[in-house]
JSON list of C-alpha atoms in Angstrom, two decimals:
[
{"chain": "A", "resi": 23, "resn": "MET", "atom": "CA", "xyz": [-0.06, -0.02, -0.14]},
{"chain": "A", "resi": 24, "resn": "SER", "atom": "CA", "xyz": [1.69, 3.25, -1.04]},
{"chain": "A", "resi": 25, "resn": "GLU", "atom": "CA", "xyz": [0.49, 6.42, 0.35]},
{"chain": "A", "resi": 26, "resn": "THR", "atom": "CA", "xyz": [0.75, 9.80, -0.93]},
{"chain": "A", "resi": 27, "resn": "THR", "atom": "CA", "xyz": [0.38, 13.52, 0.82]},
{"chain": "A", "resi": 28, "resn": "ARG", "atom": "CA", "xyz": [-0.44, 15.84, -2.10]},
{"chain": "A", "resi": 29, "resn": "HIS", "atom": "CA", "xyz": [-4.24, 17.00, -1.12]},
{"chain": "A", "resi": 30, "resn": "GLY", "atom": "CA", "xyz": [-3.69, 19.38, -4.10]},
{"chain": "A", "resi": 31, "resn": "ASP", "atom": "CA", "xyz": [-2.94, 16.89, -6.91]},
{"chain": "A", "resi": 32, "resn": "ARG", "atom": "CA", "xyz": [-5.76, 15.39, -8.31]},
{"chain": "A", "resi": 33, "resn": "PRO", "atom": "CA", "xyz": [-5.07, 13.28, -10.86]},
{"chain": "A", "resi": 34, "resn": "GLY", "atom": "CA", "xyz": [-7.32, 11.07, -12.85]},
{"chain": "A", "resi": 35, "resn": "THR", "atom": "CA", "xyz": [-10.21, 13.64, -12.96]},
{"chain": "A", "resi": 36, "resn": "THR", "atom": "CA", "xyz": [-11.26, 12.52, -16.20]},
{"chain": "A", "resi": 37, "resn": "GLY", "atom": "CA", "xyz": [-11.14, 16.37, -17.62]},
{"chain": "A", "resi": 38, "resn": "ARG", "atom": "CA", "xyz": [-14.61, 17.25, -15.55]},
{"chain": "A", "resi": 39, "resn": "SER", "atom": "CA", "xyz": [-14.48, 20.13, -13.36]},
{"chain": "A", "resi": 40, "resn": "GLU", "atom": "CA", "xyz": [-16.00, 20.65, -10.43]},
{"chain": "A", "resi": 41, "resn": "GLU", "atom": "CA", "xyz": [-19.25, 22.37, -12.33]},
{"chain": "A", "resi": 42, "resn": "ASP", "atom": "CA", "xyz": [-19.52, 18.56, -13.86]},
{"chain": "A", "resi": 43, "resn": "TRP", "atom": "CA", "xyz": [-19.07, 16.73, -11.14]},
{"chain": "A", "resi": 44, "resn": "ARG", "atom": "CA", "xyz": [-22.06, 18.86, -9.42]},
{"chain": "A", "resi": 45, "resn": "SER", "atom": "CA", "xyz": [-24.50, 18.19, -12.07]},
{"chain": "A", "resi": 46, "resn": "ILE", "atom": "CA", "xyz": [-23.89, 14.68, -12.26]},
{"chain": "A", "resi": 47, "resn": "LEU", "atom": "CA", "xyz": [-23.77, 13.52, -8.76]},
{"chain": "A", "resi": 48, "resn": "SER", "atom": "CA", "xyz": [-26.54, 14.04, -6.02]},
{"chain": "A", "resi": 49, "resn": "PRO", "atom": "CA", "xyz": [-25.74, 16.80, -3.48]},
{"chain": "A", "resi": 50, "resn": "GLU", "atom": "CA", "xyz": [-24.97, 13.84, -1.08]},
{"chain": "A", "resi": 51, "resn": "GLU", "atom": "CA", "xyz": [-22.99, 11.99, -3.76]},
{"chain": "A", "resi": 52, "resn": "TYR", "atom": "CA", "xyz": [-21.42, 14.95, -4.64]},
{"chain": "A", "resi": 53, "resn": "ARG", "atom": "CA", "xyz": [-20.31, 16.08, -0.71]},
{"chain": "A", "resi": 54, "resn": "VAL", "atom": "CA", "xyz": [-19.02, 12.52, 0.11]},
{"chain": "A", "resi": 55, "resn": "LEU", "atom": "CA", "xyz": [-17.39, 11.61, -3.36]},
{"chain": "A", "resi": 56, "resn": "ARG", "atom": "CA", "xyz": [-15.72, 15.06, -4.08]},
{"chain": "A", "resi": 57, "resn": "GLU", "atom": "CA", "xyz": [-15.59, 16.77, -0.43]},
{"chain": "A", "resi": 58, "resn": "ALA", "atom": "CA", "xyz": [-14.39, 13.86, 1.39]},
{"chain": "A", "resi": 59, "resn": "GLY", "atom": "CA", "xyz": [-17.46, 13.47, 3.28]},
{"chain": "A", "resi": 60, "resn": "THR", "atom": "CA", "xyz": [-18.59, 10.81, 5.55]},
{"chain": "A", "resi": 61, "resn": "GLU", "atom": "CA", "xyz": [-22.20, 9.23, 5.35]},
{"chain": "A", "resi": 62, "resn": "ARG", "atom": "CA", "xyz": [-23.86, 8.23, 8.74]},
{"chain": "A", "resi": 63, "resn": "PRO", "atom": "CA", "xyz": [-22.92, 4.61, 9.96]},
{"chain": "A", "resi": 64, "resn": "PHE", "atom": "CA", "xyz": [-25.61, 2.22, 9.67]},
{"chain": "A", "resi": 65, "resn": "THR", "atom": "CA", "xyz": [-27.52, 4.45, 7.18]},
{"chain": "A", "resi": 66, "resn": "GLY", "atom": "CA", "xyz": [-25.63, 3.38, 3.33]},
{"chain": "A", "resi": 67, "resn": "GLU", "atom": "CA", "xyz": [-27.04, 1.35, 0.85]},
{"chain": "A", "resi": 68, "resn": "TYR", "atom": "CA", "xyz": [-24.95, -1.30, 1.39]},
{"chain": "A", "resi": 69, "resn": "TRP", "atom": "CA", "xyz": [-22.89, -1.46, 5.18]},
{"chain": "A", "resi": 70, "resn": "ASP", "atom": "CA", "xyz": [-25.08, -4.98, 5.57]},
{"chain": "A", "resi": 71, "resn": "THR", "atom": "CA", "xyz": [-25.83, -6.12, 1.96]},
{"chain": "A", "resi": 72, "resn": "ARG", "atom": "CA", "xyz": [-24.44, -9.98, 1.22]},
{"chain": "A", "resi": 73, "resn": "THR", "atom": "CA", "xyz": [-24.99, -9.72, -2.81]},
{"chain": "A", "resi": 74, "resn": "GLU", "atom": "CA", "xyz": [-22.39, -11.10, -5.11]},
{"chain": "A", "resi": 75, "resn": "GLY", "atom": "CA", "xyz": [-20.62, -8.44, -7.52]},
{"chain": "A", "resi": 76, "resn": "VAL", "atom": "CA", "xyz": [-18.74, -5.86, -8.27]},
{"chain": "A", "resi": 77, "resn": "TYR", "atom": "CA", "xyz": [-18.52, -2.37, -6.25]},
{"chain": "A", "resi": 78, "resn": "GLU", "atom": "CA", "xyz": [-17.25, 0.01, -8.51]},
{"chain": "A", "resi": 79, "resn": "CYS", "atom": "CA", "xyz": [-16.94, 3.71, -8.14]},
{"chain": "A", "resi": 80, "resn": "ARG", "atom": "CA", "xyz": [-19.97, 5.81, -8.65]},
{"chain": "A", "resi": 81, "resn": "ALA", "atom": "CA", "xyz": [-18.66, 8.77, -10.41]},
{"chain": "A", "resi": 82, "resn": "CYS", "atom": "CA", "xyz": [-16.79, 6.79, -12.74]},
{"chain": "A", "resi": 83, "resn": "GLY", "atom": "CA", "xyz": [-17.90, 3.10, -12.77]},
{"chain": "A", "resi": 84, "resn": "ALA", "atom": "CA", "xyz": [-14.16, 1.92, -12.26]},
{"chain": "A", "resi": 85, "resn": "GLU", "atom": "CA", "xyz": [-14.17, -1.31, -10.89]},
{"chain": "A", "resi": 86, "resn": "LEU", "atom": "CA", "xyz": [-12.80, -1.15, -7.19]},
{"chain": "A", "resi": 87, "resn": "PHE", "atom": "CA", "xyz": [-13.67, -4.06, -4.80]},
{"chain": "A", "resi": 88, "resn": "ARG", "atom": "CA", "xyz": [-15.40, -7.70, -5.12]},
{"chain": "A", "resi": 89, "resn": "SER", "atom": "CA", "xyz": [-18.10, -8.97, -2.53]},
{"chain": "A", "resi": 90, "resn": "ASP", "atom": "CA", "xyz": [-15.90, -11.57, -1.51]},
{"chain": "A", "resi": 91, "resn": "THR", "atom": "CA", "xyz": [-13.40, -9.25, 0.12]},
{"chain": "A", "resi": 92, "resn": "LYS", "atom": "CA", "xyz": [-16.62, -7.30, 1.82]},
{"chain": "A", "resi": 93, "resn": "PHE", "atom": "CA", "xyz": [-16.33, -8.94, 5.56]},
{"chain": "A", "resi": 94, "resn": "ASP", "atom": "CA", "xyz": [-19.13, -7.85, 8.90]},
{"chain": "A", "resi": 95, "resn": "ALA", "atom": "CA", "xyz": [-17.07, -4.97, 10.68]},
{"chain": "A", "resi": 96, "resn": "HIS", "atom": "CA", "xyz": [-19.82, -4.09, 12.69]},
{"chain": "A", "resi": 97, "resn": "CYS", "atom": "CA", "xyz": [-19.03, -0.34, 12.09]},
{"chain": "A", "resi": 98, "resn": "GLY", "atom": "CA", "xyz": [-21.92, 0.78, 10.14]},
{"chain": "A", "resi": 99, "resn": "TRP", "atom": "CA", "xyz": [-20.02, 1.03, 6.69]},
{"chain": "A", "resi": 100, "resn": "PRO", "atom": "CA", "xyz": [-18.88, -1.82, 3.98]},
{"chain": "A", "resi": 101, "resn": "SER", "atom": "CA", "xyz": [-15.86, -3.27, 4.65]},
{"chain": "A", "resi": 102, "resn": "PHE", "atom": "CA", "xyz": [-13.30, -5.05, 2.49]},
{"chain": "A", "resi": 103, "resn": "TYR", "atom": "CA", "xyz": [-9.83, -6.38, 3.18]},
{"chain": "A", "resi": 104, "resn": "ALA", "atom": "CA", "xyz": [-8.36, -5.61, -0.16]},
{"chain": "A", "resi": 105, "resn": "PRO", "atom": "CA", "xyz": [-9.64, -3.36, -3.41]},
{"chain": "A", "resi": 106, "resn": "LEU", "atom": "CA", "xyz": [-9.89, -5.59, -6.36]},
{"chain": "A", "resi": 107, "resn": "ALA", "atom": "CA", "xyz": [-6.01, -4.24, -7.43]},
{"chain": "A", "resi": 108, "resn": "GLU", "atom": "CA", "xyz": [-4.27, -1.71, -6.04]},
{"chain": "A", "resi": 109, "resn": "ASP", "atom": "CA", "xyz": [-3.90, 0.02, -9.05]},
{"chain": "A", "resi": 110, "resn": "ARG", "atom": "CA", "xyz": [-7.49, 0.77, -8.58]},
{"chain": "A", "resi": 111, "resn": "VAL", "atom": "CA", "xyz": [-6.89, 3.33, -5.58]},
{"chain": "A", "resi": 112, "resn": "ARG", "atom": "CA", "xyz": [-4.97, 5.43, -4.48]},
{"chain": "A", "resi": 113, "resn": "TYR", "atom": "CA", "xyz": [-4.06, 6.40, -0.41]},
{"chain": "A", "resi": 114, "resn": "ILE", "atom": "CA", "xyz": [-3.20, 10.16, 0.73]},
{"chain": "A", "resi": 115, "resn": "LYS", "atom": "CA", "xyz": [-2.48, 10.58, 4.34]},
{"chain": "A", "resi": 116, "resn": "ASP", "atom": "CA", "xyz": [-5.02, 12.09, 6.20]},
{"chain": "A", "resi": 117, "resn": "THR", "atom": "CA", "xyz": [-4.62, 14.39, 9.73]},
{"chain": "A", "resi": 118, "resn": "ALA", "atom": "CA", "xyz": [-7.93, 15.76, 9.48]},
{"chain": "A", "resi": 119, "resn": "LEU", "atom": "CA", "xyz": [-10.06, 15.41, 13.53]},
{"chain": "A", "resi": 120, "resn": "GLY", "atom": "CA", "xyz": [-6.48, 14.91, 15.20]},
{"chain": "A", "resi": 121, "resn": "MET", "atom": "CA", "xyz": [-5.78, 12.11, 14.16]},
{"chain": "A", "resi": 122, "resn": "GLU", "atom": "CA", "xyz": [-3.55, 10.10, 11.80]},
{"chain": "A", "resi": 123, "resn": "ARG", "atom": "CA", "xyz": [-5.93, 7.98, 8.96]},
{"chain": "A", "resi": 124, "resn": "VAL", "atom": "CA", "xyz": [-5.26, 6.98, 5.61]},
{"chain": "A", "resi": 125, "resn": "GLU", "atom": "CA", "xyz": [-7.73, 7.78, 3.04]},
{"chain": "A", "resi": 126, "resn": "VAL", "atom": "CA", "xyz": [-8.76, 5.96, 0.20]},
{"chain": "A", "resi": 127, "resn": "ARG", "atom": "CA", "xyz": [-9.66, 7.50, -3.34]},
{"chain": "A", "resi": 128, "resn": "CYS", "atom": "CA", "xyz": [-10.66, 5.75, -6.66]},
{"chain": "A", "resi": 129, "resn": "ALA", "atom": "CA", "xyz": [-7.38, 5.98, -9.16]},
{"chain": "A", "resi": 130, "resn": "ALA", "atom": "CA", "xyz": [-9.36, 6.49, -11.93]},
{"chain": "A", "resi": 131, "resn": "CYS", "atom": "CA", "xyz": [-11.14, 9.68, -11.24]},
{"chain": "A", "resi": 132, "resn": "ASP", "atom": "CA", "xyz": [-10.16, 10.69, -7.23]},
{"chain": "A", "resi": 133, "resn": "SER", "atom": "CA", "xyz": [-13.10, 10.43, -5.79]},
{"chain": "A", "resi": 134, "resn": "HIS", "atom": "CA", "xyz": [-13.50, 9.90, -1.91]},
{"chain": "A", "resi": 135, "resn": "MET", "atom": "CA", "xyz": [-14.27, 6.31, -0.69]},
{"chain": "A", "resi": 136, "resn": "GLY", "atom": "CA", "xyz": [-13.54, 6.49, 2.57]},
{"chain": "A", "resi": 137, "resn": "HIS", "atom": "CA", "xyz": [-10.41, 5.25, 4.84]},
{"chain": "A", "resi": 138, "resn": "VAL", "atom": "CA", "xyz": [-8.36, 1.99, 5.29]},
{"chain": "A", "resi": 139, "resn": "PHE", "atom": "CA", "xyz": [-7.53, 0.92, 9.02]},
{"chain": "A", "resi": 140, "resn": "GLY", "atom": "CA", "xyz": [-4.86, -2.02, 9.99]},
{"chain": "A", "resi": 141, "resn": "GLY", "atom": "CA", "xyz": [-4.10, -4.22, 13.12]},
{"chain": "A", "resi": 142, "resn": "GLU", "atom": "CA", "xyz": [-7.30, -3.70, 14.38]},
{"chain": "A", "resi": 143, "resn": "GLY", "atom": "CA", "xyz": [-7.45, -7.75, 14.83]},
{"chain": "A", "resi": 144, "resn": "PHE", "atom": "CA", "xyz": [-9.86, -8.79, 12.29]},
{"chain": "A", "resi": 145, "resn": "PRO", "atom": "CA", "xyz": [-9.61, -12.45, 10.79]},
{"chain": "A", "resi": 146, "resn": "THR", "atom": "CA", "xyz": [-9.25, -11.49, 7.27]},
{"chain": "A", "resi": 147, "resn": "PRO", "atom": "CA", "xyz": [-5.82, -12.70, 5.00]},
{"chain": "A", "resi": 148, "resn": "THR", "atom": "CA", "xyz": [-4.34, -8.69, 5.09]},
{"chain": "A", "resi": 149, "resn": "ASP", "atom": "CA", "xyz": [-5.31, -7.29, 8.50]},
{"chain": "A", "resi": 150, "resn": "LEU", "atom": "CA", "xyz": [-6.73, -4.33, 6.92]},
{"chain": "A", "resi": 151, "resn": "ARG", "atom": "CA", "xyz": [-10.13, -2.69, 6.79]},
{"chain": "A", "resi": 152, "resn": "TYR", "atom": "CA", "xyz": [-11.07, -0.37, 3.99]},
{"chain": "A", "resi": 153, "resn": "CYS", "atom": "CA", "xyz": [-14.11, 1.36, 5.44]},
{"chain": "A", "resi": 154, "resn": "ILE", "atom": "CA", "xyz": [-16.03, 2.67, 2.16]},
{"chain": "A", "resi": 155, "resn": "ASN", "atom": "CA", "xyz": [-19.10, 4.73, 2.10]},
{"chain": "A", "resi": 156, "resn": "SER", "atom": "CA", "xyz": [-21.90, 3.29, 0.44]},
{"chain": "A", "resi": 157, "resn": "VAL", "atom": "CA", "xyz": [-22.71, 6.32, -1.31]},
{"chain": "A", "resi": 158, "resn": "SER", "atom": "CA", "xyz": [-19.14, 6.16, -2.77]},
{"chain": "A", "resi": 159, "resn": "VAL", "atom": "CA", "xyz": [-19.64, 2.66, -4.79]},
{"chain": "A", "resi": 160, "resn": "ARG", "atom": "CA", "xyz": [-22.26, 1.16, -6.29]},
{"chain": "A", "resi": 161, "resn": "LEU", "atom": "CA", "xyz": [-22.86, -2.66, -6.46]},
{"chain": "A", "resi": 162, "resn": "VAL", "atom": "CA", "xyz": [-23.49, -4.36, -9.90]},
{"chain": "A", "resi": 163, "resn": "PRO", "atom": "CA", "xyz": [-24.67, -7.76, -8.92]},
{"chain": "A", "resi": 164, "resn": "ALA", "atom": "CA", "xyz": [-22.81, -11.01, -10.43]},
{"chain": "A", "resi": 165, "resn": "ALA", "atom": "CA", "xyz": [-24.66, -12.26, -13.32]},
{"chain": "A", "resi": 166, "resn": "SER", "atom": "CA", "xyz": [-27.13, -15.13, -12.07]}
]
């Protein structure tokens, strides 16, 4: 997991201006995806879903997580132990709120997904918890 601290650097924004994003996204999607907001726990669409499929970025459609890496962390947000591939996300050191965290963004459009935490003791292969906002992703169910 590599990390960058350049908050002003917004790679891969697909050439869209913030006005474009405002016209494409709902106000809540814009607040979370483009302004690094957070939805309230236990309120999002996917925090407790068990549907098989792929979770894609709600802003640009890039495939980011698979349901087979999703686990119940009892935190109120969808939790995954790994992204679909490391090149699908990027990491930013986040020192807001008086603590050090690692923000997770979509590598394709630089939208905020959530944060990743390590060393919490979950019985997963990576000991990581990608704590992702439901509003940041869209589940594409596996073909039946």
